[in-house]
PDB file of C-alpha atoms (C1' of nucleotides) in Angstrom:
ATOM      1  CA  UNK Z   1      26.261 -19.681  27.404  1.00 72.00           C
ATOM      2  CA  UNK Z   2      23.429 -21.540  27.574  1.00 89.00           C
ATOM      3  CA  UNK Z   3      25.068 -25.411  26.752  1.00 90.00           C
ATOM      4  CA  UNK Z   4      23.493 -28.612  27.508  1.00 92.00           C
ATOM      5  CA  UNK Z   5      23.989 -27.926  31.584  1.00 92.00           C
ATOM      6  CA  UNK Z   6      21.616 -24.091  31.249  1.00 91.00           C
ATOM      7  CA  UNK Z   7      18.890 -25.238  28.047  1.00 93.00           C
ATOM      8  CA  UNK Z   8      18.193 -28.779  30.492  1.00 93.00           C
ATOM      9  CA  UNK Z   9      16.945 -27.181  33.738  1.00 92.00           C
ATOM     10  CA  UNK Z  10      15.079 -24.170  31.548  1.00 93.00           C
ATOM     11  CA  UNK Z  11      13.388 -27.291  29.955  1.00 94.00           C
ATOM     12  CA  UNK Z  12      12.689 -28.674  33.373  1.00 94.00           C
ATOM     13  CA  UNK Z  13      11.579 -25.703  35.203  1.00 92.00           C
ATOM     14  CA  UNK Z  14       9.485 -25.169  32.279  1.00 95.00           C
ATOM     15  CA  UNK Z  15       7.972 -27.742  31.709  1.00 96.00           C
ATOM     16  CA  UNK Z  16       5.634 -28.352  33.847  1.00 96.00           C
ATOM     17  CA  UNK Z  17       4.225 -24.455  33.230  1.00 95.00           C
ATOM     18  CA  UNK Z  18       3.444 -25.143  29.384  1.00 97.00           C
ATOM     19  CA  UNK Z  19       2.522 -28.683  29.033  1.00 97.00           C
ATOM     20  CA  UNK Z  20      -0.989 -29.087  28.509  1.00 98.00           C
ATOM     21  CA  UNK Z  21      -1.253 -25.180  27.490  1.00 98.00           C
ATOM     22  CA  UNK Z  22      -2.785 -24.427  24.661  1.00 98.00           C
ATOM     23  CA  UNK Z  23      -1.440 -20.856  23.428  1.00 98.00           C
ATOM     24  CA  UNK Z  24      -4.499 -18.331  23.616  1.00 97.00           C
ATOM     25  CA  UNK Z  25      -1.985 -15.193  23.026  1.00 97.00           C
ATOM     26  CA  UNK Z  26       1.573 -14.733  21.198  1.00 96.00           C
ATOM     27  CA  UNK Z  27       3.333 -11.232  20.460  1.00 95.00           C
ATOM     28  CA  UNK Z  28       6.704 -11.446  18.799  1.00 94.00           C
ATOM     29  CA  UNK Z  29       8.044  -7.756  19.183  1.00 92.00           C
ATOM     30  CA  UNK Z  30      11.594  -8.958  17.599  1.00 90.00           C
ATOM     31  CA  UNK Z  31      11.840  -9.852  13.578  1.00 88.00           C
ATOM     32  CA  UNK Z  32      15.300 -11.014  14.337  1.00 89.00           C
ATOM     33  CA  UNK Z  33      13.867 -14.110  16.036  1.00 93.00           C
ATOM     34  CA  UNK Z  34      11.764 -16.309  13.510  1.00 92.00           C
ATOM     35  CA  UNK Z  35      13.702 -14.529  10.712  1.00 87.00           C
ATOM     36  CA  UNK Z  36      13.433 -15.232   7.589  1.00 87.00           C
ATOM     37  CA  UNK Z  37       9.840 -15.846   8.364  1.00 89.00           C
ATOM     38  CA  UNK Z  38       7.264 -13.115   9.397  1.00 91.00           C
ATOM     39  CA  UNK Z  39       6.632 -12.815  13.465  1.00 93.00           C
ATOM     40  CA  UNK Z  40       3.058 -12.272  12.559  1.00 94.00           C
ATOM     41  CA  UNK Z  41       2.810 -15.421  10.694  1.00 94.00           C
ATOM     42  CA  UNK Z  42       4.401 -17.026  13.354  1.00 94.00           C
ATOM     43  CA  UNK Z  43       2.933 -15.805  16.139  1.00 96.00           C
ATOM     44  CA  UNK Z  44      -0.512 -16.078  13.907  1.00 96.00           C
ATOM     45  CA  UNK Z  45       0.317 -19.760  13.469  1.00 96.00           C
ATOM     46  CA  UNK Z  46       0.943 -20.590  17.286  1.00 97.00           C
ATOM     47  CA  UNK Z  47      -2.009 -18.909  18.655  1.00 98.00           C
ATOM     48  CA  UNK Z  48      -4.440 -22.252  19.667  1.00 98.00           C
ATOM     49  CA  UNK Z  49      -0.990 -25.094  19.697  1.00 98.00           C
ATOM     50  CA  UNK Z  50      -1.488 -27.055  23.034  1.00 98.00           C
ATOM     51  CA  UNK Z  51       1.581 -28.196  23.938  1.00 98.00           C
ATOM     52  CA  UNK Z  52       1.883 -32.022  24.430  1.00 98.00           C
ATOM     53  CA  UNK Z  53       5.865 -32.314  25.824  1.00 97.00           C
ATOM     54  CA  UNK Z  54       9.180 -30.023  25.623  1.00 97.00           C
ATOM     55  CA  UNK Z  55      11.984 -31.479  24.614  1.00 96.00           C
ATOM     56  CA  UNK Z  56      15.028 -30.888  24.719  1.00 95.00           C
ATOM     57  CA  UNK Z  57      18.274 -32.170  22.127  1.00 95.00           C
ATOM     58  CA  UNK Z  58      21.318 -30.352  22.320  1.00 93.00           C
ATOM     59  CA  UNK Z  59      20.736 -26.221  23.027  1.00 94.00           C
ATOM     60  CA  UNK Z  60      17.401 -26.736  21.312  1.00 94.00           C
ATOM     61  CA  UNK Z  61      14.530 -26.617  23.040  1.00 95.00           C
ATOM     62  CA  UNK Z  62      11.881 -28.143  21.495  1.00 95.00           C
ATOM     63  CA  UNK Z  63       7.802 -27.329  22.378  1.00 96.00           C
ATOM     64  CA  UNK Z  64       6.499 -30.585  21.080  1.00 97.00           C
ATOM     65  CA  UNK Z  65       2.669 -29.280  20.159  1.00 97.00           C
ATOM     66  CA  UNK Z  66      -0.287 -31.840  19.439  1.00 98.00           C
ATOM     67  CA  UNK Z  67      -0.937 -31.240  15.790  1.00 97.00           C
ATOM     68  CA  UNK Z  68       2.426 -32.940  15.862  1.00 96.00           C
ATOM     69  CA  UNK Z  69       4.714 -29.347  14.576  1.00 96.00           C
ATOM     70  CA  UNK Z  70       7.591 -28.343  16.619  1.00 95.00           C
ATOM     71  CA  UNK Z  71       8.887 -24.731  17.947  1.00 95.00           C
ATOM     72  CA  UNK Z  72      12.525 -25.603  18.214  1.00 95.00           C
ATOM     73  CA  UNK Z  73      13.900 -22.563  20.560  1.00 95.00           C
ATOM     74  CA  UNK Z  74      17.658 -21.583  20.848  1.00 94.00           C
ATOM     75  CA  UNK Z  75      18.979 -18.915  23.386  1.00 93.00           C
ATOM     76  CA  UNK Z  76      21.827 -18.711  21.510  1.00 90.00           C
ATOM     77  CA  UNK Z  77      23.549 -16.618  23.986  1.00 87.00           C
ATOM     78  CA  UNK Z  78      22.037 -14.444  26.076  1.00 89.00           C
ATOM     79  CA  UNK Z  79      17.861 -15.816  25.299  1.00 91.00           C
ATOM     80  CA  UNK Z  80      15.748 -16.485  28.386  1.00 92.00           C
ATOM     81  CA  UNK Z  81      12.632 -17.456  29.498  1.00 93.00           C
ATOM     82  CA  UNK Z  82      10.517 -15.766  32.825  1.00 91.00           C
ATOM     83  CA  UNK Z  83       7.071 -16.797  33.952  1.00 91.00           C
ATOM     84  CA  UNK Z  84       5.541 -14.573  35.321  1.00 81.00           C
ATOM     85  CA  UNK Z  85       5.389 -14.126  39.000  1.00 68.00           C
ATOM     86  CA  UNK Z  86       3.044 -12.382  41.451  1.00 62.00           C
ATOM     87  CA  UNK Z  87       3.322  -9.225  39.619  1.00 62.00           C
ATOM     88  CA  UNK Z  88       3.238 -10.147  35.992  1.00 64.00           C
ATOM     89  CA  UNK Z  89       5.939 -10.058  34.477  1.00 65.00           C
ATOM     90  CA  UNK Z  90       8.943  -6.602  35.213  1.00 65.00           C
ATOM     91  CA  UNK Z  91       8.967  -3.823  32.454  1.00 70.00           C
ATOM     92  CA  UNK Z  92      12.189  -5.238  30.554  1.00 82.00           C
ATOM     93  CA  UNK Z  93      13.316  -3.444  26.692  1.00 85.00           C
ATOM     94  CA  UNK Z  94      14.735  -7.140  26.438  1.00 90.00           C
ATOM     95  CA  UNK Z  95      11.468  -9.178  25.979  1.00 92.00           C
ATOM     96  CA  UNK Z  96      11.724 -10.227  22.478  1.00 93.00           C
ATOM     97  CA  UNK Z  97       8.253 -12.378  23.395  1.00 95.00           C
ATOM     98  CA  UNK Z  98       4.861 -12.595  25.603  1.00 95.00           C
ATOM     99  CA  UNK Z  99       3.507 -15.977  25.362  1.00 96.00           C
ATOM    100  CA  UNK Z 100      -0.002 -15.901  27.203  1.00 96.00           C
ATOM    101  CA  UNK Z 101      -1.004 -19.413  27.885  1.00 96.00           C
ATOM    102  CA  UNK Z 102      -5.364 -21.377  28.644  1.00 96.00           C
ATOM    103  CA  UNK Z 103      -4.317 -20.992  31.991  1.00 95.00           C
ATOM    104  CA  UNK Z 104      -4.271 -16.729  32.391  1.00 93.00           C
ATOM    105  CA  UNK Z 105      -0.017 -16.427  32.565  1.00 94.00           C
ATOM    106  CA  UNK Z 106       2.545 -14.864  31.148  1.00 94.00           C
ATOM    107  CA  UNK Z 107       5.581 -16.274  29.586  1.00 94.00           C
ATOM    108  CA  UNK Z 108       8.082 -14.199  28.831  1.00 94.00           C
ATOM    109  CA  UNK Z 109      11.023 -15.102  26.043  1.00 94.00           C
ATOM    110  CA  UNK Z 110      13.909 -12.546  26.361  1.00 92.00           C
ATOM    111  CA  UNK Z 111      17.309 -11.627  24.838  1.00 91.00           C
ATOM    112  CA  UNK Z 112      19.378  -8.834  24.682  1.00 89.00           C
ATOM    113  CA  UNK Z 113      21.814  -9.525  22.282  1.00 88.00           C
ATOM    114  CA  UNK Z 114      19.149 -10.862  19.876  1.00 90.00           C
ATOM    115  CA  UNK Z 115      21.212 -14.308  18.475  1.00 90.00           C
ATOM    116  CA  UNK Z 116      17.926 -16.792  19.756  1.00 92.00           C
ATOM    117  CA  UNK Z 117      15.879 -18.147  17.089  1.00 94.00           C
ATOM    118  CA  UNK Z 118      12.466 -19.860  17.227  1.00 95.00           C
ATOM    119  CA  UNK Z 119      11.587 -21.788  14.464  1.00 94.00           C
ATOM    120  CA  UNK Z 120       8.288 -23.392  13.931  1.00 95.00           C
ATOM    121  CA  UNK Z 121       8.229 -26.571  11.928  1.00 94.00           C
ATOM    122  CA  UNK Z 122       5.587 -29.421  10.986  1.00 94.00           C
ATOM    123  CA  UNK Z 123       5.399 -32.465  12.158  1.00 93.00           C
ATOM    124  CA  UNK Z 124       7.724 -34.146   9.434  1.00 91.00           C
ATOM    125  CA  UNK Z 125      10.304 -31.560   9.566  1.00 92.00           C
ATOM    126  CA  UNK Z 126      11.660 -31.857  12.760  1.00 93.00           C
ATOM    127  CA  UNK Z 127      13.661 -35.317  13.229  1.00 92.00           C
ATOM    128  CA  UNK Z 128      15.842 -34.274   9.966  1.00 91.00           C
ATOM    129  CA  UNK Z 129      16.454 -30.654  11.141  1.00 91.00           C
ATOM    130  CA  UNK Z 130      17.845 -31.607  14.720  1.00 93.00           C
ATOM    131  CA  UNK Z 131      19.790 -34.805  12.752  1.00 90.00           C
ATOM    132  CA  UNK Z 132      21.380 -33.231  10.228  1.00 90.00           C
ATOM    133  CA  UNK Z 133      23.096 -30.857  12.839  1.00 91.00           C
ATOM    134  CA  UNK Z 134      23.069 -32.791  16.201  1.00 92.00           C
ATOM    135  CA  UNK Z 135      25.556 -36.115  17.803  1.00 92.00           C
ATOM    136  CA  UNK Z 136      24.608 -37.971  20.223  1.00 92.00           C
ATOM    137  CA  UNK Z 137      22.860 -37.269  23.337  1.00 94.00           C
ATOM    138  CA  UNK Z 138      26.039 -37.308  25.869  1.00 94.00           C
ATOM    139  CA  UNK Z 139      24.033 -37.929  28.517  1.00 95.00           C
ATOM    140  CA  UNK Z 140      22.094 -41.232  26.760  1.00 93.00           C
ATOM    141  CA  UNK Z 141      22.465 -44.523  26.777  1.00 93.00           C
ATOM    142  CA  UNK Z 142      23.862 -44.458  22.841  1.00 93.00           C
ATOM    143  CA  UNK Z 143      27.158 -41.817  23.940  1.00 94.00           C
ATOM    144  CA  UNK Z 144      29.372 -44.435  24.485  1.00 95.00           C
ATOM    145  CA  UNK Z 145      33.069 -43.984  24.736  1.00 95.00           C
ATOM    146  CA  UNK Z 146      33.602 -45.909  21.084  1.00 94.00           C
ATOM    147  CA  UNK Z 147      30.681 -43.533  19.191  1.00 93.00           C
ATOM    148  CA  UNK Z 148      33.330 -40.965  20.437  1.00 94.00           C
ATOM    149  CA  UNK Z 149      36.074 -42.464  19.237  1.00 94.00           C
ATOM    150  CA  UNK Z 150      34.251 -42.804  15.850  1.00 92.00           C
ATOM    151  CA  UNK Z 151      33.082 -39.425  15.540  1.00 92.00           C
ATOM    152  CA  UNK Z 152      36.516 -38.326  16.987  1.00 93.00           C
ATOM    153  CA  UNK Z 153      38.706 -40.263  14.149  1.00 91.00           C
ATOM    154  CA  UNK Z 154      40.266 -39.320  11.322  1.00 88.00           C
ATOM    155  CA  UNK Z 155      39.936 -35.246  12.643  1.00 91.00           C
ATOM    156  CA  UNK Z 156      42.937 -32.803  12.336  1.00 88.00           C
ATOM    157  CA  UNK Z 157      40.593 -30.455  13.695  1.00 89.00           C
ATOM    158  CA  UNK Z 158      42.343 -29.176  17.196  1.00 91.00           C
ATOM    159  CA  UNK Z 159      40.225 -31.570  20.308  1.00 93.00           C
ATOM    160  CA  UNK Z 160      38.633 -28.375  21.458  1.00 92.00           C
ATOM    161  CA  UNK Z 161      37.254 -27.256  17.783  1.00 91.00           C
ATOM    162  CA  UNK Z 162      36.064 -31.237  17.522  1.00 93.00           C
ATOM    163  CA  UNK Z 163      33.713 -31.155  20.920  1.00 93.00           C
ATOM    164  CA  UNK Z 164      31.996 -27.901  19.475  1.00 92.00           C
ATOM    165  CA  UNK Z 165      30.851 -29.712  16.718  1.00 92.00           C
ATOM    166  CA  UNK Z 166      27.599 -29.864  17.490  1.00 92.00           C
ATOM    167  CA  UNK Z 167      27.502 -32.804  15.216  1.00 92.00           C
ATOM    168  CA  UNK Z 168      30.715 -34.453  17.531  1.00 93.00           C
ATOM    169  CA  UNK Z 169      27.819 -34.433  20.937  1.00 93.00           C
ATOM    170  CA  UNK Z 170      24.939 -32.339  20.931  1.00 93.00           C
ATOM    171  CA  UNK Z 171      24.934 -29.304  23.609  1.00 93.00           C
ATOM    172  CA  UNK Z 172      28.867 -29.249  24.237  1.00 92.00           C
ATOM    173  CA  UNK Z 173      29.946 -25.733  24.411  1.00 90.00           C
ATOM    174  CA  UNK Z 174      32.972 -23.569  25.661  1.00 91.00           C
ATOM    175  CA  UNK Z 175      32.453 -23.849  29.114  1.00 90.00           C
ATOM    176  CA  UNK Z 176      32.253 -27.970  29.325  1.00 92.00           C
ATOM    177  CA  UNK Z 177      34.167 -28.727  27.002  1.00 93.00           C
ATOM    178  CA  UNK Z 178      37.307 -26.669  28.681  1.00 92.00           C
ATOM    179  CA  UNK Z 179      36.476 -28.342  32.142  1.00 92.00           C
ATOM    180  CA  UNK Z 180      35.883 -32.039  30.306  1.00 94.00           C
ATOM    181  CA  UNK Z 181      39.380 -30.939  28.630  1.00 94.00           C
ATOM    182  CA  UNK Z 182      40.674 -30.584  31.855  1.00 94.00           C
ATOM    183  CA  UNK Z 183      38.790 -33.203  33.771  1.00 95.00           C
ATOM    184  CA  UNK Z 184      40.342 -35.847  31.242  1.00 95.00           C
ATOM    185  CA  UNK Z 185      43.843 -33.858  31.160  1.00 95.00           C
ATOM    186  CA  UNK Z 186      43.804 -33.512  27.694  1.00 94.00           C
ATOM    187  CA  UNK Z 187      45.080 -30.708  25.733  1.00 93.00           C
ATOM    188  CA  UNK Z 188      42.267 -28.426  23.699  1.00 92.00           C
ATOM    189  CA  UNK Z 189      45.265 -27.765  20.838  1.00 91.00           C
ATOM    190  CA  UNK Z 190      45.979 -31.774  20.408  1.00 92.00           C
ATOM    191  CA  UNK Z 191      44.523 -33.149  16.795  1.00 92.00           C
ATOM    192  CA  UNK Z 192      41.513 -35.394  17.684  1.00 92.00           C
ATOM    193  CA  UNK Z 193      42.718 -37.322  15.524  1.00 92.00           C
ATOM    194  CA  UNK Z 194      45.699 -38.391  17.823  1.00 92.00           C
ATOM    195  CA  UNK Z 195      43.799 -38.906  21.289  1.00 94.00           C
ATOM    196  CA  UNK Z 196      44.181 -42.773  21.578  1.00 94.00           C
ATOM    197  CA  UNK Z 197      41.643 -45.256  23.037  1.00 95.00           C
ATOM    198  CA  UNK Z 198      43.051 -44.549  27.042  1.00 96.00           C
ATOM    199  CA  UNK Z 199      42.154 -40.856  25.530  1.00 95.00           C
ATOM    200  CA  UNK Z 200      38.758 -41.366  23.896  1.00 95.00           C
ATOM    201  CA  UNK Z 201      37.938 -43.053  27.429  1.00 96.00           C
ATOM    202  CA  UNK Z 202      38.777 -40.233  30.148  1.00 96.00           C
ATOM    203  CA  UNK Z 203      36.934 -38.448  27.252  1.00 95.00           C
ATOM    204  CA  UNK Z 204      34.261 -39.860  27.513  1.00 95.00           C
ATOM    205  CA  UNK Z 205      33.471 -39.775  31.173  1.00 96.00           C
ATOM    206  CA  UNK Z 206      34.997 -35.959  31.761  1.00 95.00           C
ATOM    207  CA  UNK Z 207      32.132 -34.906  29.419  1.00 95.00           C
ATOM    208  CA  UNK Z 208      29.369 -36.545  31.148  1.00 95.00           C
ATOM    209  CA  UNK Z 209      31.658 -35.790  34.461  1.00 95.00           C
ATOM    210  CA  UNK Z 210      31.472 -31.829  33.287  1.00 93.00           C
ATOM    211  CA  UNK Z 211      27.780 -31.913  32.301  1.00 93.00           C
ATOM    212  CA  UNK Z 212      26.327 -33.471  35.302  1.00 94.00           C
ATOM    213  CA  UNK Z 213      28.576 -30.838  37.836  1.00 92.00           C
ATOM    214  CA  UNK Z 214      26.988 -28.569  35.827  1.00 91.00           C
ATOM    215  CA  UNK Z 215      22.506 -30.073  36.212  1.00 91.00           C
ATOM    216  CA  UNK Z 216      23.488 -30.498  39.644  1.00 89.00           C
ATOM    217  CA  UNK Z 217      24.088 -26.356  40.301  1.00 81.00           C
ATOM    218  CA  UNK Z 218      21.447 -25.400  37.738  1.00 76.00           C
ATOM    219  CA  UNK Z 219      23.819 -24.406  34.589  1.00 77.00           C
ATOM    220  CA  UNK Z 220      26.164 -21.881  35.820  1.00 77.00           C
ATOM    221  CA  UNK Z 221      25.334 -17.552  35.718  1.00 74.00           C
ATOM    222  CA  UNK Z 222      27.217 -15.554  33.791  1.00 72.00           C
ATOM    223  CA  UNK Z 223      26.752 -12.052  32.625  1.00 62.00           C
ATOM    224  CA  UNK Z 224      22.812 -13.167  32.448  1.00 60.00           C
ATOM    225  CA  UNK Z 225      21.212 -15.752  32.862  1.00 67.00           C
ATOM    226  CA  UNK Z 226      18.590 -16.719  34.733  1.00 77.00           C
ATOM    227  CA  UNK Z 227      16.152 -20.108  35.044  1.00 78.00           C
ATOM    228  CA  UNK Z 228      12.392 -19.721  34.011  1.00 83.00           C
ATOM    229  CA  UNK Z 229      12.014 -18.678  37.472  1.00 79.00           C
ATOM    230  CA  UNK Z 230      14.327 -16.716  37.937  1.00 76.00           C
ATOM    231  CA  UNK Z 231      17.172 -18.186  39.584  1.00 79.00           C
ATOM    232  CA  UNK Z 232      20.884 -18.429  38.914  1.00 78.00           C
ATOM    233  CA  UNK Z 233      23.290 -21.429  38.733  1.00 83.00           C
ATOM    234  CA  UNK Z 234      25.989 -22.311  40.668  1.00 79.00           C
ATOM    235  CA  UNK Z 235      27.932 -24.486  38.885  1.00 81.00           C
ATOM    236  CA  UNK Z 236      30.112 -20.450  38.177  1.00 78.00           C
ATOM    237  CA  UNK Z 237      31.561 -21.248  41.927  1.00 81.00           C
ATOM    238  CA  UNK Z 238      32.509 -24.707  40.386  1.00 80.00           C
ATOM    239  CA  UNK Z 239      35.246 -23.914  37.113  1.00 86.00           C
ATOM    240  CA  UNK Z 240      38.619 -25.609  37.705  1.00 86.00           C
ATOM    241  CA  UNK Z 241      39.595 -23.773  34.640  1.00 88.00           C
ATOM    242  CA  UNK Z 242      36.940 -22.491  32.588  1.00 88.00           C
ATOM    243  CA  UNK Z 243      37.832 -18.253  32.821  1.00 86.00           C
ATOM    244  CA  UNK Z 244      41.014 -18.706  35.606  1.00 87.00           C
ATOM    245  CA  UNK Z 245      43.906 -17.622  34.521  1.00 87.00           C
ATOM    246  CA  UNK Z 246      46.302 -17.074  36.712  1.00 87.00           C
ATOM    247  CA  UNK Z 247      45.066 -19.488  39.206  1.00 89.00           C
ATOM    248  CA  UNK Z 248      45.970 -22.714  40.808  1.00 92.00           C
ATOM    249  CA  UNK Z 249      45.622 -25.751  38.720  1.00 93.00           C
ATOM    250  CA  UNK Z 250      42.794 -27.034  41.640  1.00 93.00           C
ATOM    251  CA  UNK Z 251      44.654 -30.837  40.603  1.00 94.00           C
ATOM    252  CA  UNK Z 252      48.287 -29.411  40.444  1.00 95.00           C
ATOM    253  CA  UNK Z 253      48.226 -26.308  41.073  1.00 93.00           C
ATOM    254  CA  UNK Z 254      50.458 -24.653  38.203  1.00 93.00           C
ATOM    255  CA  UNK Z 255      48.642 -21.602  37.261  1.00 91.00           C
ATOM    256  CA  UNK Z 256      46.135 -22.000  34.485  1.00 90.00           C
ATOM    257  CA  UNK Z 257      46.970 -20.374  31.159  1.00 89.00           C
ATOM    258  CA  UNK Z 258      44.536 -18.950  28.941  1.00 88.00           C
ATOM    259  CA  UNK Z 259      45.094 -19.456  24.905  1.00 86.00           C
ATOM    260  CA  UNK Z 260      43.309 -20.176  21.669  1.00 85.00           C
ATOM    261  CA  UNK Z 261      41.088 -22.437  20.061  1.00 85.00           C
ATOM    262  CA  UNK Z 262      38.035 -22.411  17.404  1.00 80.00           C
ATOM    263  CA  UNK Z 263      38.386 -19.425  17.464  1.00 80.00           C
ATOM    264  CA  UNK Z 264      37.471 -19.357  21.444  1.00 87.00           C
ATOM    265  CA  UNK Z 265      38.832 -17.957  24.395  1.00 87.00           C
ATOM    266  CA  UNK Z 266      40.207 -22.174  25.750  1.00 90.00           C
ATOM    267  CA  UNK Z 267      41.706 -22.212  29.522  1.00 90.00           C
ATOM    268  CA  UNK Z 268      43.716 -25.673  30.722  1.00 91.00           C
ATOM    269  CA  UNK Z 269      46.813 -26.432  32.826  1.00 92.00           C
ATOM    270  CA  UNK Z 270      50.145 -26.650  30.343  1.00 92.00           C
ATOM    271  CA  UNK Z 271      51.267 -29.197  33.610  1.00 93.00           C
ATOM    272  CA  UNK Z 272      48.145 -31.264  33.764  1.00 92.00           C
ATOM    273  CA  UNK Z 273      47.413 -31.132  30.113  1.00 93.00           C
ATOM    274  CA  UNK Z 274      50.126 -32.118  27.214  1.00 86.00           C
TER     275      UNK Z 274
ATOM    276  C1'  DA G   1      35.863 -33.080   2.477  1.00 62.80           C
ATOM    277  C1'  DG G   2      37.305 -30.774   6.424  1.00 62.80           C
ATOM    278  C1'  DG G   3      38.881 -27.168   8.684  1.00 62.80           C
ATOM    279  C1'  DT G   4      39.168 -22.345   9.235  1.00 62.80           C
ATOM    280  C1'  DG G   5      37.375 -17.099  10.229  1.00 62.80           C
ATOM    281  C1'  DG G   6      34.190 -13.280   9.399  1.00 62.80           C
ATOM    282  C1'  DA G   7      29.233 -11.331  10.194  1.00 62.80           C
ATOM    283  C1'  DC G   8      25.735 -11.590  13.106  1.00 62.80           C
ATOM    284  C1'  DC G   9      24.370  -8.392  18.050  1.00 62.80           C
ATOM    285  C1'  DC G  10      24.458  -5.055  22.108  1.00 62.80           C
ATOM    286  C1'  DG G  11      26.732  -4.900  27.004  1.00 62.80           C
ATOM    287  C1'  DA G  12      30.523  -4.968  29.809  1.00 62.80           C
ATOM    288  C1'  DA G  13      35.236  -4.390  30.886  1.00 62.80           C
ATOM    289  C1'  DC G  14      39.160  -1.815  29.257  1.00 62.80           C
ATOM    290  C1'  DG G  15      41.806   2.014  27.816  1.00 62.80           C
ATOM    291  C1'  DC G  16      43.560   6.888  27.307  1.00 62.80           C
TER     292       DC G  16
ATOM    293  C1'  DT E   1      34.361  12.033  33.911  1.00 62.80           C
ATOM    294  C1'  DG E   2      33.547  10.507  29.671  1.00 62.80           C
ATOM    295  C1'  DC E   3      34.754   8.705  25.482  1.00 62.80           C
ATOM    296  C1'  DG E   4      36.032   5.196  22.328  1.00 62.80           C
ATOM    297  C1'  DT E   5      37.718   0.353  20.991  1.00 62.80           C
ATOM    298  C1'  DT E   6      37.368  -4.010  22.193  1.00 62.80           C
ATOM    299  C1'  DC E   7      35.933  -9.036  23.108  1.00 62.80           C
ATOM    300  C1'  DG E   8      32.929 -12.968  23.515  1.00 62.80           C
ATOM    301  C1'  DG E   9      29.839 -16.313  22.195  1.00 62.80           C
ATOM    302  C1'  DG E  10      26.702 -20.483  18.994  1.00 62.80           C
ATOM    303  C1'  DT E  11      25.933 -21.035  14.593  1.00 62.80           C
ATOM    304  C1'  DC E  12      25.598 -20.257   9.499  1.00 62.80           C
ATOM    305  C1'  DC E  13      28.105 -19.733   5.174  1.00 62.80           C
ATOM    306  C1'  DA E  14      31.721 -18.163   2.345  1.00 62.80           C
ATOM    307  C1'  DC E  15      36.133 -18.813   1.846  1.00 62.80           C
ATOM    308  C1'  DC E  16      40.603 -22.413   1.402  1.00 62.80           C
TER     309       DC E  16
END
DNA sequence: AGGTGGACCCGAACGC
DNA sequence: TGCGTTCGGGTCCACC
């Protein structure tokens, strides 16, 4: 489940391989990837573009081209990139696209469940597209406790559901929301509007701490996630509550419980998180 | 208007 | 052993 730390890790590894490179050849094997656009048309549009920058916005990767256009890649559940090693790309039925760069290297896009998306947008369409969908970057300077409080004010949805909404904070997903709520000692089903200023302050800090922990471990590897270099992340060994039903809370020893919030499996400590 | 739940996928885990 | 069933997860969209 690539969330902000996983996507940022992908970005950091991919950037040196693609920045400054021209796309010589693009093969899109799965028509779902560019839906509703025709993959053949999108592939042809991409050929000849040169990568100026690679940015992450929430869970989106944005390949900025010198033309000003942007390719928005969303990995959803199981998407990922692979840089070809010494033996080239492995023969893999889940490779959905292959891009050959002007230095002769290949970059493969892999996705088991085929939820991921590629969207090629014109220069002035990228920002409006992203800002309509994404709130503040949680590791950016503009993400303050006050800004978070404003996003939560008046919302009666459970705090967990509010945090999964990408317009509240960009890049949070099921794992890091549970981890952040545990750090902040807030029950996932509490209505967002019931949080007081102190709660919001703790939550603001907890969101950053949880994401920074994930970044430091190059993300979490659950099922198939791997970085473009084929490495696994290490964050799955550091989870405080996610996926740990029945195990003791690292803070108080009470067994972790599992419930449902916002339609998702949700883990929390019934003692620390009232 | 804002919140909720189903659809989209398919491998893994589970049940019999 | 082998089969069928359930589950999950990010986002969009229909519905309330």
